[in-house]
Coordinates of C-alpha atoms in Angstrom, one line a residue:
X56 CA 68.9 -66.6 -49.5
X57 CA 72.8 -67.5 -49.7
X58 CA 73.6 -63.7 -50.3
X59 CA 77.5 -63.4 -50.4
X60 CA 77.3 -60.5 -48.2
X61 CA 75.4 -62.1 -45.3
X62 CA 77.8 -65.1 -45.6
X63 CA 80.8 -62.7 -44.9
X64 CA 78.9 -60.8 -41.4
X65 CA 78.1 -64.5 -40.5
X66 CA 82.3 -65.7 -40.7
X67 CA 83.6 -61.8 -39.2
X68 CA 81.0 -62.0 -36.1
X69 CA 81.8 -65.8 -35.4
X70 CA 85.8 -64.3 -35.7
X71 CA 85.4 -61.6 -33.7
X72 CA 83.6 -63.4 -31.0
X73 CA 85.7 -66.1 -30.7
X74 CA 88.8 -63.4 -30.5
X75 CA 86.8 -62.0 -27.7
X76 CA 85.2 -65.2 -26.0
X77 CA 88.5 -67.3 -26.0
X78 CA 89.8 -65.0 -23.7
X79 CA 88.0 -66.8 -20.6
X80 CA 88.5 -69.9 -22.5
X81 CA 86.1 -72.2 -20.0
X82 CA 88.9 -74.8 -20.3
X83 CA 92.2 -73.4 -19.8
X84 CA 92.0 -69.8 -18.6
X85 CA 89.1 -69.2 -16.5
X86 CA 89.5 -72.0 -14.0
X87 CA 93.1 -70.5 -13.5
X88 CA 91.8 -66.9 -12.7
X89 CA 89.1 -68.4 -10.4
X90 CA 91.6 -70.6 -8.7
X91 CA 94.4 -67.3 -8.6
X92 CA 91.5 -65.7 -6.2
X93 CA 91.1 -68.2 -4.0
X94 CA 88.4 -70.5 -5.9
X95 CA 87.8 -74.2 -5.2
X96 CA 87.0 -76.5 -7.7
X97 CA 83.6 -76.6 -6.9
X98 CA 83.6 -73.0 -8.1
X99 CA 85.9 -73.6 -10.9
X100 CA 83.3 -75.8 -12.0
X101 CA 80.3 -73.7 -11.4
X102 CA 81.7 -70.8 -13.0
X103 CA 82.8 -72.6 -16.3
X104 CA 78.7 -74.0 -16.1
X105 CA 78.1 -70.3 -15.7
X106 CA 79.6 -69.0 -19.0
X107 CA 78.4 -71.9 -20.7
X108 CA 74.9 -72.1 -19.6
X109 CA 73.2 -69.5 -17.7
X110 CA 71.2 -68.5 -21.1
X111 CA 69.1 -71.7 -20.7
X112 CA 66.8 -70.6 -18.3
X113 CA 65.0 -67.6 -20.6
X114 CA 65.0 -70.2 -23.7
X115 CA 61.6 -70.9 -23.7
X116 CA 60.6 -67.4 -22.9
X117 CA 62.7 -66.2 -25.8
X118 CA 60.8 -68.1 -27.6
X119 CA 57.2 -67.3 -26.9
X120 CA 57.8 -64.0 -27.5
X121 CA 59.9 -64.5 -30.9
X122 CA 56.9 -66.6 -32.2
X123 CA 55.3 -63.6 -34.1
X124 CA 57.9 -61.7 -34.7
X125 CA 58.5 -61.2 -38.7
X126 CA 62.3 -59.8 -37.8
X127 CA 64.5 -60.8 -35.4
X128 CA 67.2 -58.7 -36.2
X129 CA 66.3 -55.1 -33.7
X130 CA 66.2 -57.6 -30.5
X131 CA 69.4 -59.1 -31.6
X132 CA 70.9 -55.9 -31.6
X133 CA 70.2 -55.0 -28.0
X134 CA 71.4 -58.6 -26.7
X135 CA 74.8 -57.5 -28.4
X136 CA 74.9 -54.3 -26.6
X137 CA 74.5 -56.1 -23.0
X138 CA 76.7 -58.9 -23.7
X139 CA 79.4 -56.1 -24.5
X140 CA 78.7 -54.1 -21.2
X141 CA 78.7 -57.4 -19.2
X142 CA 82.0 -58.4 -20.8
X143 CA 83.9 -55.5 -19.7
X144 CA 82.1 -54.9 -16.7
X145 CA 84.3 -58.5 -15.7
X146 CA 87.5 -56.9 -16.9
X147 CA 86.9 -53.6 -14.6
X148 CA 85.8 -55.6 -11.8
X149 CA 89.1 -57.2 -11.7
X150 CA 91.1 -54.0 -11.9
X151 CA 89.3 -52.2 -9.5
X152 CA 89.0 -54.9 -6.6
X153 CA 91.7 -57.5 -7.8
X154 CA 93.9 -59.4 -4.9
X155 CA 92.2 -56.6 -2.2
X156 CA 88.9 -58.2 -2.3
X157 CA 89.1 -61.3 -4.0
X158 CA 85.3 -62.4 -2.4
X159 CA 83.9 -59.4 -4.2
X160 CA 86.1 -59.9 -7.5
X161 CA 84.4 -63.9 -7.6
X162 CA 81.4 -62.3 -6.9
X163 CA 81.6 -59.5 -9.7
X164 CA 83.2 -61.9 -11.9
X165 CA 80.3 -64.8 -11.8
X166 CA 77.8 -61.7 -12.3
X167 CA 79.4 -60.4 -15.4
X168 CA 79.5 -64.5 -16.7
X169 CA 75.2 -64.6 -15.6
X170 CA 74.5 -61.8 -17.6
X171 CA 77.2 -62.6 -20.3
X172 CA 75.6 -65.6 -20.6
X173 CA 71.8 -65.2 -19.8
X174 CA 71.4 -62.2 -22.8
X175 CA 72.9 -65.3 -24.8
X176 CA 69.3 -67.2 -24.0
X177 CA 67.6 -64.6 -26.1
X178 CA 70.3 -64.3 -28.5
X179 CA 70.4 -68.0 -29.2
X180 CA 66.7 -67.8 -30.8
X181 CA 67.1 -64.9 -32.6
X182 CA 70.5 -65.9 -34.3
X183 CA 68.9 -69.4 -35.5
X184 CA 65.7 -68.0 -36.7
X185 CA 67.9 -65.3 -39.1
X186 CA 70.8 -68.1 -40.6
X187 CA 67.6 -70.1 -40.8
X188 CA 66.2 -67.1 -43.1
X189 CA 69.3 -66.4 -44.6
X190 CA 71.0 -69.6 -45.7
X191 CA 69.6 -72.7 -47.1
X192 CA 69.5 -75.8 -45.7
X193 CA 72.9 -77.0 -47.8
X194 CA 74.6 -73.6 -47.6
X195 CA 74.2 -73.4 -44.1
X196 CA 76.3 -76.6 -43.4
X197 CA 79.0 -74.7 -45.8
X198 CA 78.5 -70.9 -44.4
X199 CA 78.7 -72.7 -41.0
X200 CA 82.0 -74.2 -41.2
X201 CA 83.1 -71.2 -42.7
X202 CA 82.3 -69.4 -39.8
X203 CA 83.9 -72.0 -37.2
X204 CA 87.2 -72.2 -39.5
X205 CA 87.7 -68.7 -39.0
X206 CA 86.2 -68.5 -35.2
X207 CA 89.1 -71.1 -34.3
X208 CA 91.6 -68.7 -36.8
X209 CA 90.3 -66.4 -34.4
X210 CA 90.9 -68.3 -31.4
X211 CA 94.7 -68.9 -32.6
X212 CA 95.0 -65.2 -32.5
X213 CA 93.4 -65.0 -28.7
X214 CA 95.4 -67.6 -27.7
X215 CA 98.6 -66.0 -29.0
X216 CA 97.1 -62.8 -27.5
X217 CA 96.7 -64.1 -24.1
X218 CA 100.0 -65.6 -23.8
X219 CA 101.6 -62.1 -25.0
X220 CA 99.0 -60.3 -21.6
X221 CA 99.8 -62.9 -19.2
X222 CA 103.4 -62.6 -19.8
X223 CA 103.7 -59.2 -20.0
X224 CA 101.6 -58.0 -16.7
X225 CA 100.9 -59.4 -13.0
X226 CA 98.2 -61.1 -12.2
X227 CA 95.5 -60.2 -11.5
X228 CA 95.8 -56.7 -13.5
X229 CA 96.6 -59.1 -16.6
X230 CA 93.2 -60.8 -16.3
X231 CA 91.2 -57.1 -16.1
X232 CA 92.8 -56.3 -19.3
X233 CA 92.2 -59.9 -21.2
X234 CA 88.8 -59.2 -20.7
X235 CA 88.7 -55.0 -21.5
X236 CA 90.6 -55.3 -24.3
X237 CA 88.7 -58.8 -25.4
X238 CA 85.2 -56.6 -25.1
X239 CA 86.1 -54.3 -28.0
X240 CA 87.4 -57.0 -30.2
X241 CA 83.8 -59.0 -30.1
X242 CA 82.3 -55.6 -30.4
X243 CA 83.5 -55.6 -33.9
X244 CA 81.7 -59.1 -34.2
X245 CA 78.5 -57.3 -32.8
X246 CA 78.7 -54.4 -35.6
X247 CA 79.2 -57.1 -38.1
X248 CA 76.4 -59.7 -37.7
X249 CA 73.8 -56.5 -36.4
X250 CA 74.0 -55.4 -40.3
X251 CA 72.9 -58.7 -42.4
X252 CA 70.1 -58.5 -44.8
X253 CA 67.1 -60.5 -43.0
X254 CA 63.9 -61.2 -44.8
X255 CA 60.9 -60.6 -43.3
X256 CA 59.3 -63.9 -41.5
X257 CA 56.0 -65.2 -43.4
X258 CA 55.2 -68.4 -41.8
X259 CA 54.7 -66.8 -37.8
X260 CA 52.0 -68.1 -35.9
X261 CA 50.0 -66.1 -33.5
X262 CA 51.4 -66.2 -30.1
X263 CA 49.5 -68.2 -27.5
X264 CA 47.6 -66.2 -24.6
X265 CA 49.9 -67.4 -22.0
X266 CA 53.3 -68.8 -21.5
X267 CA 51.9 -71.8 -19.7
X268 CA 50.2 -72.6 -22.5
X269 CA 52.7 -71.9 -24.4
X270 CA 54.9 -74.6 -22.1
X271 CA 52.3 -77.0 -22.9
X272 CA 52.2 -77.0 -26.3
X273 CA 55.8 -77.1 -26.3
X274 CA 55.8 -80.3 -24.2
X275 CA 53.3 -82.5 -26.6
X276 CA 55.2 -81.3 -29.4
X277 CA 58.4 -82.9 -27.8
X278 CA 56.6 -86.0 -26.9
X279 CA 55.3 -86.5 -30.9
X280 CA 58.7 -86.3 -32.2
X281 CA 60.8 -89.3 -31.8
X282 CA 63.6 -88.0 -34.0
X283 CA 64.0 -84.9 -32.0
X284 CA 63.8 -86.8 -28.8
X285 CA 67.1 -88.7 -29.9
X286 CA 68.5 -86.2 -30.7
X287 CA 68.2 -84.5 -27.4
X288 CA 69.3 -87.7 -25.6
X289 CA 72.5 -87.8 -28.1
X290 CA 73.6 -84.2 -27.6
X291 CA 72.7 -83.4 -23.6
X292 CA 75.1 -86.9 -23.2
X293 CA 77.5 -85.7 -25.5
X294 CA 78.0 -83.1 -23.4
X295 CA 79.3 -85.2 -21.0
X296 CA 83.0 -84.0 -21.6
X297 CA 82.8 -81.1 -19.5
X298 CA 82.8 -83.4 -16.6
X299 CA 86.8 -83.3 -17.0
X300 CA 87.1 -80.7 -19.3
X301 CA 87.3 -77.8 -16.8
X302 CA 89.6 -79.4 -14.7
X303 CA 91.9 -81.3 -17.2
X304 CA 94.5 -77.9 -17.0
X305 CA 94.4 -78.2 -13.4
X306 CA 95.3 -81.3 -13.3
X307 CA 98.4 -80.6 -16.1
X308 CA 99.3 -77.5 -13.5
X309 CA 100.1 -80.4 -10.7
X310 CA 102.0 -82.6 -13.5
X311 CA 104.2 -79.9 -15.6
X312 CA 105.3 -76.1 -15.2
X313 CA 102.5 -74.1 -17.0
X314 CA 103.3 -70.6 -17.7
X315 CA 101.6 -68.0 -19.6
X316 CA 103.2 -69.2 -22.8
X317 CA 101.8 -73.0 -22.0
X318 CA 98.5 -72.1 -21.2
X319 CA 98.7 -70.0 -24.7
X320 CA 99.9 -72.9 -26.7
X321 CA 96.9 -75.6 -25.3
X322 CA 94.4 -72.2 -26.7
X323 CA 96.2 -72.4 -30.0
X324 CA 96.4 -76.6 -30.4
X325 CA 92.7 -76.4 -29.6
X326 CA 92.1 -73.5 -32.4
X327 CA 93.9 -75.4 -34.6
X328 CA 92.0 -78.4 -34.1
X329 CA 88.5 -77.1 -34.6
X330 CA 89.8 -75.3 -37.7
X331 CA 91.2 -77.9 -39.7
X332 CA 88.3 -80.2 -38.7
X333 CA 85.6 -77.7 -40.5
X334 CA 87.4 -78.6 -43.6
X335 CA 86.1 -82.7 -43.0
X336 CA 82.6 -80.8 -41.0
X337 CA 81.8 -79.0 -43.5
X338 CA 82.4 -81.7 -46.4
X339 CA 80.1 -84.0 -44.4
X340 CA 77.6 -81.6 -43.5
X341 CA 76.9 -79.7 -47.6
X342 CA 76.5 -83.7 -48.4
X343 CA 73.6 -84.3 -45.6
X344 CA 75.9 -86.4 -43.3
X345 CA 75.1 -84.9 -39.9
X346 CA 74.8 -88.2 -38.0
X347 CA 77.9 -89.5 -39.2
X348 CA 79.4 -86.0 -37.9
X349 CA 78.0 -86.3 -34.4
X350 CA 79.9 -90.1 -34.4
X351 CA 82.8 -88.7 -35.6
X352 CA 83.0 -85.6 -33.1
X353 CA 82.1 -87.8 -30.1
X354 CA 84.2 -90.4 -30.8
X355 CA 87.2 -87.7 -30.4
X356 CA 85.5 -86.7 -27.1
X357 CA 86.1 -90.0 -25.9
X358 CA 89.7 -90.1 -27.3
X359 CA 90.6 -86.8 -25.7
X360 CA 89.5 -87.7 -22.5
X361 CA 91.5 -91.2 -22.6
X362 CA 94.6 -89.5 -23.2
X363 CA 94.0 -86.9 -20.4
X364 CA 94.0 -90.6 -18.2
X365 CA 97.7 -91.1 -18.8
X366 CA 99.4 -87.3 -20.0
X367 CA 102.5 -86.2 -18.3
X368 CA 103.9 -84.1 -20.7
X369 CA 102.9 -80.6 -22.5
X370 CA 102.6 -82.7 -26.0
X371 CA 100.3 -85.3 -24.2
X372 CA 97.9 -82.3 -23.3
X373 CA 97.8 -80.6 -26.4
X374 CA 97.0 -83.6 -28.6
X375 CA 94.0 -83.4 -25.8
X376 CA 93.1 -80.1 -26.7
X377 CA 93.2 -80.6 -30.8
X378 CA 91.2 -83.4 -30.3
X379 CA 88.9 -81.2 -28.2
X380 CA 89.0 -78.1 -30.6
X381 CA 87.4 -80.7 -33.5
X382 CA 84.8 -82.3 -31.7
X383 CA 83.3 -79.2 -30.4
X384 CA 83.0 -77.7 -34.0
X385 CA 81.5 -80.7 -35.3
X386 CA 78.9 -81.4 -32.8
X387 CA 78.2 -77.8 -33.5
X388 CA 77.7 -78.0 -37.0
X389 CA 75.8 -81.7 -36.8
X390 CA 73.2 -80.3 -33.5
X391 CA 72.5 -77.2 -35.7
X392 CA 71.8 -78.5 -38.8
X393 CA 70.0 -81.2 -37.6
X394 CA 66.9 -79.2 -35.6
X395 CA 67.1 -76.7 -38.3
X396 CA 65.9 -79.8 -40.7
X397 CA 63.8 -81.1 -38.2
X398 CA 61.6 -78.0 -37.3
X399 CA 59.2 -76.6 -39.7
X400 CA 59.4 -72.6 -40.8
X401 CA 56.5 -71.9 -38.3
X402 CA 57.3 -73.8 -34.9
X403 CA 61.3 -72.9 -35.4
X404 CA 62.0 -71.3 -32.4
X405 CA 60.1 -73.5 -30.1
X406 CA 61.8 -76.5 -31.8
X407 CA 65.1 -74.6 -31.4
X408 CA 64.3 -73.7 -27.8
X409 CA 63.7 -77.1 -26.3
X410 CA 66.6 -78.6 -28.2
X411 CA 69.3 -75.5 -26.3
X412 CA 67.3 -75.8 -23.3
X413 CA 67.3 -79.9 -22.5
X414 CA 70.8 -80.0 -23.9
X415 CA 72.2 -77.0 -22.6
X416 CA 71.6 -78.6 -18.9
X417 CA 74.5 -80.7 -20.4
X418 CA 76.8 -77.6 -19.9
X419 CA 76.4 -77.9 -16.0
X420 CA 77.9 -81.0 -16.4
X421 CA 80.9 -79.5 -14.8
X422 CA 79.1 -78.8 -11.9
X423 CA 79.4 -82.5 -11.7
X424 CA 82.8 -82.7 -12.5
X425 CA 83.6 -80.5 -9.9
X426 CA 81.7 -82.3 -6.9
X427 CA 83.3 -85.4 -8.2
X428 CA 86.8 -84.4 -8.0
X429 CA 86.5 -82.6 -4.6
X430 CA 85.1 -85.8 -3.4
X431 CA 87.4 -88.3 -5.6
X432 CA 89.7 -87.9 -7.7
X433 CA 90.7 -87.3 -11.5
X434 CA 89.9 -91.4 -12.4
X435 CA 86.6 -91.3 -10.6
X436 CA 86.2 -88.6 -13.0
X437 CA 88.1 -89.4 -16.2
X438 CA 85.9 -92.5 -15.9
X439 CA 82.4 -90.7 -15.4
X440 CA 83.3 -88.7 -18.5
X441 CA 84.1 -91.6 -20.7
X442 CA 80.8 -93.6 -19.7
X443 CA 78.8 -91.1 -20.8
X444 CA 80.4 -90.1 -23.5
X445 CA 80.0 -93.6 -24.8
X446 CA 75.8 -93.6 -23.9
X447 CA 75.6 -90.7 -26.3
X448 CA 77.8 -92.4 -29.2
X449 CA 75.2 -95.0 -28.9
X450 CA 72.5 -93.0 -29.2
X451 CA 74.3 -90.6 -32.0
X452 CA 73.7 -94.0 -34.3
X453 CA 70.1 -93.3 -34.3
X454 CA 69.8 -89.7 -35.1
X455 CA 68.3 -89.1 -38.9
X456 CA 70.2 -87.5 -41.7
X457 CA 68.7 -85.1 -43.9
X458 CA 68.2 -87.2 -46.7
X459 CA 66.9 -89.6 -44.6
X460 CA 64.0 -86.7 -43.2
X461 CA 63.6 -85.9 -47.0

């Protein structure tokens, strides 16, 4: 375990994919190319669910099927390879129909996002099993926010990236090419992570007969565990920020002039936030304090969203945005950690499964969101946000640290 050389894959695929990724960053860019072709916020919202969390639905499947397999690494592999077709299949899409057909671009668009998103389901399992294999549990808090240090580094450069696209070609050929030329750059990611040194999986059990079985054994092991049941409730609630998130840059576009170089610089602040917060993450986390992580990130959820109440200026919205960039990274590295501890070597995946697949319903929330503010308006949903944001910082005081579990 801990090899130096899987430590360095893990930090150049979480780079490269975040280069790639932060190209339709969910909160700033995409809901401006979905509203550019004629998108309402409804579908602003829906897509931004899309990206985020179409994967859930195969979760389970996933893993039933990963239960028995000793190496997860060869079904990794093909996930990458369809995540990087879907990717650029976006970016051709918009070329080829663009501002001629903008019901067919949406349409070829949210398909390239489903199956972005829905190899991710698979991928999700797989990746956890191997850091799970590959790192320790007190390594893995430090490879970890290694790897989301240099994912936002990567993010600074996307953001800078975008900006120098947007600026430099019309819309919509400028958002074909952020996502062609974003395709390659996770493809290097891809390469990276498809060549770490797994061990081979002892402690498999023997896959159940069916996958209704399967479900049920899933479901009394979620009713048995109290700890993982809190932290379910804390992290599906903590998602509660993409209620607003989504549509906070809207909502800037009505207030001040965003151009290409704007939109660039609320990427960057929100890079810049999640990487100097893995210094504090990743301090917290190789000492066992995952819970007090979790309080910390969601307690800058809520802080991001109350200044997004009253911002009327570009500075207002970028403090928004670092404040966002941390809390991300840190509910990351606390939610990981934390079922990784909880689940023993055998029952792994299914223990990661149900923990992506009741919180990932979180990352609809801006489904929500987007109902509420064609219906409302940004207070009705400022103030949805915050209320639950503050249900899941009460719960977050209940979750179990490591040394508490040991």
């Amino acid at each position: 375990m801990d090899k130096f050389s899987n430590h360095v894959r893990n930090i150049l695929h979480g780079f490269f994919l975040s280069v790639g990724t932060t190209i339709a960053e969910p909160s700033t860019i995409l809901p401006l190319i979905v509203n550019y072709f004629g998108g309402s916020s409804m579908l602003v919202g829906f897509f931004a669910a899309l990206l985020r969390g179409g994967a859930i639905i195969v979760q389970l499947f996933a893993a039933f099927q990963a239960q028995s397999y000793q190496l997860m690494l060869p079904y990794m592999r093909r996930v990458f390879f369809v995540r990087f077709l879907a990717w650029f299949f976006i970016g051709i899409a918009i070329i080829v129909f663009g501002d001629t057909n903008p019901d067919l671009t949406l349409f070829s668009i949210g398909l390239g996002l489903f199956i972005f998103s829905f190899s991710a389901g698979f991928g999700a399992i797989y990746f956890k099993d191997i850091i799970a294999k590959i790192f320790s549990h007190k390594f893995r808090g430090k490879t970890m926010a290694y790897r989301q240090f240099f994912s936002a580094f990567g993010g600074l450069i996307s953001g800078a990236l975008a900006a120098v696209i947007l600026e430099s070609f019309e819309a919509p050929y400028s958002f074909g090419y952020l996502f062609i030329i974003s395709s390659f750059i996770m493809g290097f990611g891809y390469l990276s992570f498809g060549t770490v040194d797994e061990p081979i999986k002892k402690e498999i059990i023997e896959k159940e007969k069916s996958f209704k079985k399967f479900l049920h054994n899933s479901w009394i092991t979620l009713k048995s565990d109290k700890d993982l049941q809190i932290q379910l409730i804390t992290f599906l609630l903590a998602y509660g920020y993409l209620i607003s998130l989504p549509f906070i840059v809207l909502d800037a576009q009505t207030k001040i002039h965003l151009d290409g170089v704007a939109i660039g610089s609320l990427i960057t602040v929100q890079m810049i936030g999640a990487m100097l917060s893995n210094f504090l993450w990743g301090a917290l986390s190789s000492r066992g304090y995952n819970k007090l992580t979790a309080n910390i990130a969601i307690l800058f959820q809520i802080s991001a969203i109350a200044i997004a109440f009253y911002s009327t200026s570009l500075y207002q919205y970028m403090a928004v945005f670092f404040l966002v960039g941390a809390a991300l990274d840190g509910n990351r590295i606390a939610s990981g950690n934390l079922i990784l501890i909880l689940a023993p070597p055998e029952k792994r995946p299914v223990y990661v499964a149900l923990q992506i697949n009741i919180v990932s319903f979180g990352l609809f929330f801006s489904i929500l969101g987007g109902i509420i503010l064609h219906f409302f308006n940004y207070t009705t949903l400022y103030s949805s946000t915050v209320i639950m944001l503050l249900i899941a910082l009460f719960f977050s005081f209940k979750l179990k640290d490591s040394d508490q579990k040991h």
